[in-house]
Coordinates of C-alpha atoms and ligand atoms in Angstrom, one line a residue:
M1 CA 4.0 34.9 17.7
T2 CA 3.1 34.3 13.9
I3 CA 3.9 30.8 12.3
R4 CA 4.8 31.0 8.7
F5 CA 5.2 27.9 6.5
Y6 CA 6.2 27.6 2.8
N7 CA 2.9 26.2 0.9
S8 CA 3.8 24.2 -2.1
L9 CA 0.2 24.7 -3.3
T10 CA 0.8 28.6 -3.6
H11 CA 4.4 28.4 -4.0
Q12 CA 5.1 31.0 -1.2
E13 CA 5.5 31.5 2.6
E14 CA 2.1 32.1 4.2
T15 CA 0.8 32.4 7.9
F16 CA -0.4 29.1 9.5
T17 CA -3.4 28.9 11.6
P18 CA -5.5 25.7 11.9
Q19 CA -9.2 25.7 10.8
E20 CA -10.2 24.7 14.5
P21 CA -8.2 27.0 17.0
G22 CA -5.6 25.0 18.8
V23 CA -6.1 21.8 16.9
V24 CA -4.1 21.0 13.7
R25 CA -5.0 17.9 11.6
M26 CA -2.0 16.6 9.6
Y27 CA -1.7 13.8 7.2
S28 CA 1.6 12.4 6.0
C29 CA 2.1 9.6 3.0
G30 CA 3.8 6.7 4.8
P31 CA 6.0 3.9 3.6
T32 CA 5.4 1.4 1.0
V33 CA 5.9 -1.7 3.0
Y34 CA 7.8 -3.7 0.3
D35 CA 11.3 -3.2 2.0
Y36 CA 12.9 -1.7 5.0
A37 CA 12.5 2.1 4.6
H38 CA 15.8 3.8 4.0
I39 CA 17.2 7.0 5.8
G40 CA 15.9 9.0 2.9
N41 CA 12.3 8.0 3.6
F42 CA 13.0 8.7 7.3
R43 CA 14.1 12.2 6.5
S44 CA 10.5 12.8 5.0
F45 CA 8.9 11.2 8.1
L46 CA 11.0 13.0 10.7
F47 CA 10.2 16.3 8.8
S48 CA 6.4 15.6 9.9
D49 CA 7.6 14.8 13.3
L50 CA 9.4 18.1 13.6
I51 CA 6.3 20.1 12.5
R52 CA 4.2 18.1 14.8
R53 CA 6.4 18.5 17.9
F54 CA 7.1 22.2 17.0
L55 CA 3.4 22.7 16.7
E56 CA 2.7 21.0 20.0
L57 CA 5.5 23.2 21.8
T58 CA 3.6 26.0 20.6
G59 CA 0.3 25.0 22.3
H60 CA -1.4 23.0 19.7
E61 CA -3.0 19.6 19.8
V62 CA -1.9 17.7 16.8
I63 CA -3.8 15.0 15.2
H64 CA -1.5 13.0 13.0
A65 CA -2.6 10.4 10.6
M66 CA -0.1 8.2 8.2
N67 CA -0.9 5.4 5.9
I68 CA 0.9 2.2 5.3
T69 CA 0.8 1.4 1.7
D70 CA 0.3 -2.3 1.2
V71 CA -1.6 -2.3 -2.1
G72 CA -1.8 -0.6 -5.3
H73 CA 1.7 1.1 -5.5
M74 CA 3.1 0.3 -8.8
T75 CA 6.8 0.0 -9.9
D76 CA 6.4 2.5 -12.6
D77 CA 4.9 5.5 -10.7
S78 CA 6.2 8.6 -12.5
Q79 CA 2.8 9.0 -14.5
A80 CA -0.4 9.5 -12.8
D81 CA -1.5 6.1 -13.8
G82 CA 1.2 4.1 -12.9
G83 CA 2.2 0.9 -14.6
G84 CA 4.5 -2.2 -14.1
E85 CA 4.0 -4.6 -11.2
D86 CA 2.4 -4.0 -7.8
K87 CA 5.4 -3.4 -5.5
M88 CA 4.0 -5.8 -3.1
Q89 CA 4.0 -8.5 -5.6
V90 CA 7.6 -7.9 -6.4
A91 CA 8.5 -8.1 -2.7
A92 CA 6.7 -11.3 -2.3
K93 CA 8.8 -12.7 -5.0
R94 CA 12.1 -11.2 -3.8
I95 CA 11.6 -12.2 0.0
K96 CA 12.4 -15.5 -0.8
E97 CA 15.9 -14.5 -1.8
D98 CA 16.2 -12.4 1.1
K99 CA 15.2 -15.2 3.4
K100 CA 18.1 -17.2 1.9
S101 CA 20.5 -14.4 2.5
G102 CA 19.5 -13.7 6.0
K103 CA 17.9 -10.1 5.3
V104 CA 14.7 -11.3 6.3
P105 CA 15.1 -13.5 9.3
V106 CA 14.2 -17.1 8.8
G107 CA 10.6 -17.8 10.4
S108 CA 9.6 -14.3 10.2
V109 CA 7.7 -14.4 7.0
E110 CA 6.2 -18.0 6.9
N111 CA 4.8 -17.8 3.4
P112 CA 6.8 -15.5 1.3
D113 CA 3.9 -15.6 -1.5
D114 CA 1.6 -13.9 0.8
P115 CA 1.8 -10.1 0.5
F116 CA -0.1 -9.6 3.8
Q117 CA 2.7 -11.4 5.5
V118 CA 5.3 -9.4 3.8
A119 CA 3.4 -6.1 4.5
K120 CA 3.2 -7.0 8.3
F121 CA 7.0 -7.8 8.5
Y122 CA 8.1 -4.6 6.9
T123 CA 5.3 -2.6 8.7
N124 CA 6.7 -4.0 12.2
A125 CA 10.3 -3.0 11.1
F126 CA 9.0 0.4 10.1
I127 CA 7.3 1.1 13.3
E128 CA 10.4 -0.3 15.3
D129 CA 12.7 2.0 13.4
S130 CA 10.5 4.9 13.8
K131 CA 10.3 4.3 17.5
K132 CA 14.1 4.1 17.7
L133 CA 14.4 7.4 16.1
G134 CA 12.1 9.1 18.4
F135 CA 9.2 9.6 15.9
K136 CA 5.8 9.9 17.8
I137 CA 4.2 6.8 16.2
A138 CA 1.8 4.1 17.0
G139 CA 1.6 2.2 20.1
E140 CA 2.1 4.7 23.0
Y141 CA 1.7 7.5 20.9
E142 CA -1.1 8.8 19.0
T143 CA -0.1 9.0 15.2
R144 CA -3.0 7.1 13.6
I145 CA -1.5 4.5 11.5
M146 CA -3.7 2.6 9.0
H147 CA -3.2 0.2 6.3
A148 CA -4.5 0.7 2.7
T149 CA -5.7 -2.9 2.7
T150 CA -8.0 -2.4 5.6
H151 CA -9.6 0.6 4.0
I152 CA -10.9 -0.8 1.1
P153 CA -14.6 0.0 1.9
E154 CA -13.7 3.8 2.3
M155 CA -12.0 3.9 -1.0
L156 CA -15.0 2.3 -2.7
E157 CA -17.1 4.9 -1.1
M158 CA -15.1 7.7 -2.5
I159 CA -14.8 6.3 -5.9
S160 CA -18.5 6.0 -6.1
Q161 CA -19.2 9.6 -4.8
L162 CA -16.5 10.5 -7.8
I163 CA -18.6 8.4 -10.2
E164 CA -21.8 10.2 -9.0
N165 CA -20.1 13.8 -9.3
K166 CA -19.1 12.9 -13.0
H167 CA -15.4 13.1 -12.0
A168 CA -14.9 9.4 -12.6
Y169 CA -16.2 6.8 -15.2
V170 CA -16.0 2.9 -15.9
G171 CA -13.8 2.6 -19.2
P172 CA -14.6 0.0 -21.9
D173 CA -11.9 -2.2 -20.0
G174 CA -14.0 -2.2 -17.0
V175 CA -11.3 0.0 -15.3
V176 CA -12.7 3.0 -13.1
Y177 CA -10.6 6.1 -14.4
Y178 CA -10.4 9.6 -12.8
S179 CA -11.2 12.1 -15.6
V180 CA -8.6 14.8 -15.2
E181 CA -10.6 17.2 -17.5
S182 CA -13.4 17.3 -14.9
F183 CA -11.3 19.0 -12.5
A184 CA -10.2 22.5 -13.3
D185 CA -7.5 22.8 -10.8
Y186 CA -5.7 19.5 -12.1
G187 CA -2.0 20.6 -12.2
K188 CA -2.2 23.5 -9.9
L189 CA 0.0 21.9 -7.3
S190 CA 2.6 20.6 -9.7
G191 CA 2.5 23.1 -12.5
N192 CA 1.6 20.6 -15.1
T193 CA -1.1 21.5 -17.7
L194 CA -3.2 19.0 -19.5
D195 CA -1.6 19.5 -22.8
Q196 CA 1.8 18.7 -21.3
L197 CA 0.6 15.9 -19.8
R198 CA -1.0 14.5 -22.9
E199 CA 2.2 15.0 -24.7
G200 CA 4.2 13.2 -22.2
S201 CA 2.2 10.3 -21.2
G202 CA 2.8 8.2 -24.1
G203 CA 5.2 5.2 -23.9
R204 CA 5.0 1.6 -22.7
V205 CA 3.6 2.3 -19.3
Q206 CA 0.5 3.8 -20.7
E207 CA -0.2 1.7 -23.6
E208 CA -2.2 -0.8 -22.0
H209 CA -5.0 1.5 -21.1
Q210 CA -4.7 4.4 -23.5
A211 CA -7.3 3.4 -26.0
N212 CA -9.7 3.2 -22.9
K213 CA -9.4 6.3 -21.5
R214 CA -11.1 10.0 -22.4
H215 CA -7.6 11.7 -21.6
P216 CA -4.0 10.1 -21.7
A217 CA -3.5 11.7 -17.9
D218 CA -6.7 10.0 -16.5
F219 CA -5.7 7.7 -13.7
M220 CA -6.7 4.5 -12.2
L221 CA -9.0 4.4 -9.2
W222 CA -10.0 0.8 -9.4
K223 CA -8.7 -2.2 -11.4
P224 CA -10.6 -5.4 -11.7
D225 CA -8.2 -8.0 -12.0
S226 CA -9.0 -11.4 -10.6
S227 CA -5.5 -12.7 -11.2
H228 CA -4.0 -10.0 -8.8
I229 CA -2.4 -11.4 -5.5
M230 CA -4.7 -9.1 -3.4
K231 CA -8.2 -8.6 -4.7
W232 CA -11.5 -7.4 -3.2
D233 CA -15.2 -7.6 -4.3
S234 CA -16.4 -4.3 -5.7
P235 CA -19.3 -3.0 -7.9
Y236 CA -16.7 -2.9 -10.7
G237 CA -15.6 -6.5 -10.3
A238 CA -13.1 -8.1 -8.1
G239 CA -9.8 -6.1 -8.0
Y240 CA -7.7 -3.6 -6.3
P241 CA -7.3 0.2 -5.8
G242 CA -5.1 2.8 -7.6
W243 CA -2.4 4.0 -5.3
H244 CA -3.7 7.6 -5.0
I245 CA -7.1 6.9 -3.8
E246 CA -5.9 5.4 -0.3
C247 CA -4.6 8.6 1.0
S248 CA -7.7 10.8 0.0
A249 CA -10.0 8.0 1.4
M250 CA -8.1 7.5 4.5
A251 CA -7.3 11.1 5.5
R252 CA -11.1 11.8 5.4
K253 CA -11.7 8.7 7.6
K254 CA -8.9 9.3 10.2
L255 CA -8.8 13.0 10.5
E256 CA -12.6 13.2 10.3
R257 CA -12.6 16.2 8.1
E258 CA -13.0 17.0 4.4
I259 CA -10.5 19.8 4.5
I260 CA -7.3 19.2 6.7
D261 CA -4.7 21.7 7.9
I262 CA -1.5 20.1 6.7
H263 CA -0.5 17.4 4.3
T264 CA 3.3 16.3 4.1
G265 CA 5.3 14.0 1.9
G266 CA 8.7 14.1 -0.1
E267 CA 9.2 16.2 -3.0
D268 CA 8.6 13.3 -5.4
L269 CA 5.0 13.0 -4.2
I270 CA 4.0 16.4 -5.7
F271 CA 3.2 14.8 -8.9
P272 CA 1.5 12.4 -9.7
H273 CA 0.5 11.4 -6.1
H274 CA -0.6 14.6 -4.4
E275 CA -1.8 16.3 -7.7
C276 CA -4.2 13.2 -7.8
E277 CA -4.9 13.2 -4.1
I278 CA -6.2 16.8 -4.5
A279 CA -8.5 16.0 -7.5
Q280 CA -9.9 13.1 -5.9
S281 CA -10.8 14.7 -2.6
C282 CA -12.0 17.9 -3.8
G283 CA -14.0 15.9 -6.5
A284 CA -15.6 13.8 -4.0
T285 CA -16.4 16.4 -1.4
G286 CA -17.2 19.3 -3.8
K287 CA -14.9 21.4 -1.3
P288 CA -12.3 24.1 -2.8
Y289 CA -9.3 22.4 -1.0
F290 CA -8.2 19.2 0.5
A291 CA -5.3 20.2 2.6
R292 CA -4.7 24.1 3.2
F293 CA -0.9 23.7 3.6
W294 CA 0.9 21.3 1.3
M295 CA 4.7 20.8 2.7
H296 CA 7.3 18.8 0.9
A297 CA 10.7 17.8 2.1
R298 CA 13.6 17.8 -0.3
F299 CA 15.6 14.7 -0.8
L300 CA 18.4 13.2 1.0
M301 CA 21.2 12.8 -1.4
V302 CA 24.2 10.4 -1.5
E303 CA 27.2 11.9 -3.5
G304 CA 25.0 14.1 -5.4
E305 CA 22.3 11.5 -6.4
K306 CA 19.0 10.8 -4.7
M307 CA 18.9 7.9 -2.2
S308 CA 16.7 5.5 -3.7
K309 CA 15.8 1.8 -3.5
S310 CA 15.8 1.5 -7.2
K311 CA 19.3 2.9 -7.6
G312 CA 20.5 0.7 -4.8
N313 CA 22.5 3.7 -3.1
F314 CA 20.5 3.4 0.1
Y315 CA 21.3 2.9 3.7
T316 CA 18.5 1.6 6.1
V317 CA 18.3 2.9 9.5
R318 CA 19.8 -0.5 10.6
D319 CA 22.6 0.0 8.4
V320 CA 23.6 3.2 10.0
L321 CA 22.8 2.4 13.6
G322 CA 24.6 -1.0 13.0
G323 CA 27.9 0.6 11.8
K324 CA 27.8 0.4 8.1
V325 CA 28.9 3.8 7.5
T326 CA 31.2 4.5 10.4
G327 CA 32.5 0.8 11.5
R328 CA 30.8 1.2 14.8
E329 CA 27.3 1.3 16.1
V330 CA 25.5 4.7 16.1
H331 CA 23.2 5.8 18.7
P332 CA 19.7 6.5 17.2
A333 CA 19.5 10.1 18.7
V334 CA 22.6 10.8 16.5
L335 CA 20.8 9.7 13.3
R336 CA 17.7 11.6 14.1
F337 CA 19.9 14.8 14.8
E338 CA 21.6 14.3 11.6
L339 CA 18.4 13.7 9.6
L340 CA 16.7 17.0 11.1
K341 CA 19.4 19.3 11.2
S342 CA 19.4 20.8 7.6
H343 CA 16.2 22.9 6.4
Y344 CA 13.7 20.5 4.9
R345 CA 13.6 22.7 1.8
S346 CA 17.0 22.2 1.0
N347 CA 18.7 18.9 -0.1
M348 CA 20.6 17.1 2.3
N349 CA 23.9 15.3 1.6
F350 CA 24.5 12.3 4.0
T351 CA 28.0 12.0 5.0
E352 CA 30.1 10.2 7.4
K353 CA 31.4 13.7 8.4
G354 CA 28.0 14.8 9.1
L355 CA 27.2 12.0 11.2
K356 CA 30.3 12.6 13.4
D357 CA 29.3 16.4 13.9
S358 CA 25.8 15.0 14.7
A359 CA 27.2 12.9 17.3
N360 CA 29.2 15.5 18.9
S361 CA 26.2 18.0 19.1
V362 CA 24.1 15.2 20.8
R363 CA 26.9 14.3 23.0
R364 CA 27.1 18.0 24.3
L365 CA 23.2 18.1 24.7
V366 CA 23.5 14.8 26.7
E367 CA 26.4 15.9 28.9
F368 CA 24.9 19.3 29.4
R369 CA 21.7 17.6 30.8
Q370 CA 23.9 15.3 33.2
Q371 CA 25.9 18.1 34.7
Q372 CA 22.9 20.4 35.3
L373 CA 21.1 17.4 36.8
Q374 CA 23.9 17.0 39.1
K375 CA 23.9 20.6 40.1
S376 CA 20.1 20.8 40.6
G377 CA 19.8 17.4 42.4
G378 CA 17.2 16.3 39.8
E379 CA 15.0 19.5 40.0
V380 CA 13.7 20.9 36.8
A381 CA 12.2 24.2 36.8
N382 CA 8.7 25.0 35.1
V383 CA 9.8 27.4 32.3
G384 CA 7.3 29.0 29.9
N385 CA 7.6 29.8 26.4
D386 CA 8.6 33.3 27.0
H387 CA 11.8 32.3 28.5
P388 CA 14.4 34.2 26.4
I389 CA 16.3 31.2 24.8
V390 CA 13.0 29.1 24.4
A391 CA 11.3 32.2 22.7
Q392 CA 14.4 32.5 20.3
F393 CA 14.1 28.7 19.5
I394 CA 10.4 28.9 18.9
E395 CA 11.0 32.1 16.7
A396 CA 13.6 30.6 14.5
L397 CA 11.1 27.5 14.0
S398 CA 8.3 29.7 13.4
N399 CA 10.2 31.0 10.1
D400 CA 9.3 27.9 8.0
L401 CA 11.1 25.5 10.5
N402 CA 14.4 27.2 10.3
I403 CA 16.1 24.4 12.2
S404 CA 19.8 25.8 11.7
G405 CA 18.5 29.0 13.3
A406 CA 17.1 27.2 16.2
L407 CA 20.2 25.2 16.7
A408 CA 22.4 28.4 16.4
V409 CA 20.2 29.5 19.7
V410 CA 20.7 26.3 21.6
L411 CA 24.2 25.0 21.0
P412 CA 25.9 28.2 22.2
W413 CA 23.6 28.5 25.1
L414 CA 25.1 25.2 26.2
S415 CA 28.3 26.8 26.5
Q416 CA 27.2 29.6 28.7
E417 CA 27.5 29.9 32.6
H418 CA 24.3 28.6 34.0
K419 CA 23.5 29.8 37.6
D420 CA 20.3 28.2 38.0
A421 CA 20.6 24.5 37.0
A422 CA 16.8 23.7 37.4
E423 CA 16.1 26.7 35.1
A424 CA 18.5 25.3 32.4
L425 CA 16.8 22.0 32.6
G426 CA 13.5 23.5 32.1
V427 CA 14.7 25.2 29.1
L428 CA 16.3 21.9 27.8
A429 CA 13.0 20.0 28.3
K430 CA 11.4 22.5 26.2
I431 CA 13.9 22.4 23.4
N432 CA 14.0 18.7 23.5
H433 CA 10.4 18.2 23.0
V434 CA 11.0 19.3 19.5
L435 CA 14.5 17.8 19.1
N436 CA 14.1 14.8 21.1
V437 CA 17.7 13.7 21.5
A438 CA 18.9 14.5 24.7
P439 CA 17.1 12.2 27.2
L440 CA 19.6 9.6 27.1
D441 CA 21.1 8.4 30.3
T442 CA 24.6 7.5 29.1
A443 CA 26.8 9.7 27.4
G444 CA 29.2 6.7 26.8
D445 CA 26.9 5.4 24.1
L446 CA 27.8 8.5 22.2
A447 CA 31.5 8.1 22.2
F448 CA 31.1 8.0 18.4
G449 CA 34.1 9.7 16.6
D450 CA 36.9 7.8 18.6
D451 CA 38.8 5.1 17.0
P452 CA 36.5 1.8 17.1
E453 CA 37.8 -0.6 19.7
E454 CA 40.3 -3.2 18.8
G455 CA 39.2 -7.0 18.8
G456 CA 35.9 -7.5 20.5
I457 CA 32.9 -9.2 19.0
E458 CA 32.5 -6.7 16.2
S459 CA 35.8 -7.5 14.6
Q460 CA 35.4 -11.1 15.3
V461 CA 32.2 -11.0 13.2
K462 CA 34.1 -9.1 10.3
T463 CA 36.6 -11.8 10.3
W464 CA 33.8 -14.4 9.9
C465 CA 32.2 -12.7 7.2
K466 CA 35.7 -12.7 5.3
E467 CA 35.9 -16.4 5.9
I468 CA 32.4 -16.8 4.6
D469 CA 33.3 -15.2 1.2
E470 CA 36.5 -17.4 1.1
A471 CA 34.5 -20.5 2.1
R472 CA 32.1 -19.7 -0.7
A473 CA 34.7 -18.9 -3.3
S474 CA 36.1 -22.4 -2.9
K475 CA 32.4 -23.8 -2.8
N476 CA 32.8 -25.0 0.7
W477 CA 29.2 -24.5 1.6
P478 CA 29.0 -26.5 5.0
I479 CA 31.8 -24.2 6.4
A480 CA 30.0 -21.1 5.0
D481 CA 26.8 -22.3 6.5
E482 CA 28.4 -22.8 9.9
L483 CA 29.9 -19.4 9.9
R484 CA 26.6 -17.7 9.3
K485 CA 25.0 -19.7 12.1
K486 CA 28.1 -18.4 14.4
I487 CA 27.3 -14.8 13.3
Q488 CA 23.7 -15.0 13.9
A489 CA 24.1 -16.6 17.3
A490 CA 26.2 -13.5 18.1
G491 CA 23.1 -11.4 17.5
Y492 CA 23.8 -10.3 13.8
E493 CA 22.1 -10.3 10.6
V494 CA 24.0 -11.6 7.7
R495 CA 23.6 -10.2 4.2
N496 CA 25.2 -10.4 0.8
S497 CA 26.3 -7.1 -0.5
P498 CA 28.2 -6.2 -3.6
E499 CA 31.4 -5.9 -1.3
G500 CA 30.8 -9.6 -0.3
T501 CA 29.2 -10.8 3.0
V502 CA 28.2 -8.3 5.7
A503 CA 26.9 -8.5 8.9
Q504 CA 24.7 -6.2 11.0
K505 CA 23.8 -6.1 14.6
Q506 CA 20.3 -7.0 15.3
L507 CA 18.9 -3.9 17.0
A508 CA 15.3 -5.2 17.5
Ligands
AMP1 P1 7.8 5.1 -0.3 O1 8.1 4.2 0.7 O2 8.5 5.1 -1.8 O3 6.4 5.4 -0.8 O4 8.3 6.6 0.3 C1 8.0 7.2 1.6 C2 8.3 8.6 1.5 O5 9.8 8.8 1.6 C3 7.8 9.5 0.6 O6 7.2 10.5 1.4 C4 8.8 9.9 -0.3 O7 8.6 11.1 -1.0 C5 10.1 9.9 0.6 N1 11.5 9.5 0.0 C6 11.7 8.8 -0.8 N2 13.1 8.9 -1.3 C7 13.5 10.1 -0.5 C8 14.9 10.6 -0.2 N3 15.9 10.2 -0.9 N4 15.0 11.7 0.6 C9 13.7 12.2 1.1 N5 12.6 11.6 1.1 C10 12.3 10.5 0.3
ZN2 ZN1 -0.1 9.6 0.1

């Protein structure tokens, strides 16, 4: 079996083999923990989970590391040298409002001005959501999760190597910059040239630093700034690291190699983030590559537009599971299936209809499993990868993770007659190592697609939300407060939205 993946660095499909036989080292850019991750973010994270689980199925050990960005990611990050405010700083300010509106539960972030508390809150939410979606992560799993703020020494070490290797310099303003002209391959991943970047890098974002740089596209590695809310001592003065350096430094540290096998992220990270990571890592180590394969997931779209926090057109995992899209709770396995079922290199359009189709597929898998378990009396046969169904499933995924092809093997197979239930369960176990949607013990949870029940607590909560809006409109604050407390006591989070008050079931 030959595995072929599309490599963004060479712009073509290539045969994938790890450097060390049987062991794959993979790094994925993780979330910036300034808000709940949205399902677009999770499409990218689950894409790395798909790679990992597929490689495991085909006999590899996968050592997977992912960072948590809790410093240095600026609000204007389209240029290599991001400008604006640190996203954590913005979150620390916003969270006071979120506490008032109930989006951040009272008592969970004691001091909203403390970015470390904000980061902790959203990191926990991210890990919780990840686990719900069956993403192999943290705790009982081995994905190596690490925070930027606890790896400052590794970043400073890399910065000093870059200065020593003449890839970085301290500007007249005291900022440490990476010199893009010092690295011949700068632009190879994204297709940018230094001349294009010179042209395109004017404007407000850059003005502050331009006079201090050797080339307008040079980017910040360390910024001395004693007024920044998060700062660390360094030979260049107390300050904070640039966004890009964290991934280069942490990948080397956590994967214990200077060259790794696979690096993943969403397509927007190709430039500037990954271009800069390559320049830093290769500049520090002197090696010709940083990652041998660069793999990028295309965006999840909503009505033709990228789902993003800045556009406000996003759903969190909690929104979807709590019923914001469908009017009733959605099982996490359904959302996982929905986010995985289209090919990672095509844009995915998120729709209610898609979610319903996914619910039906997941329900079929679960019911199949239950029926076969009954027939086999709980026995599951040991099935090898050479079983025809497993082999076809693997064959499809070996072709640059052709998930539609893989599902086209599995779903019709469920409808066939199965004489040997134990064998069928063995096949399902193999398939489900990758899909991870079928080990559910109740099909009832997946009865999504039927009409929502009349009455019940859900409709009561909706009524209370409407009453809050009415109470507010007539400035009857005590009533609004009382209603909010009732909803919270029923286990729901209350939020303001452009449509008025909304409540979501607390799923933690
Ligand atoms: P961030 O938290 O903004 O640093 O992003 C985390 C990850 O989500 C990155 O790999 C992004 O490329 C990815 N991402 C952001 N928006 C989307 C989207 N709409 N669809 C898919 N991936 C996305
Ligand atoms: Zn990164």
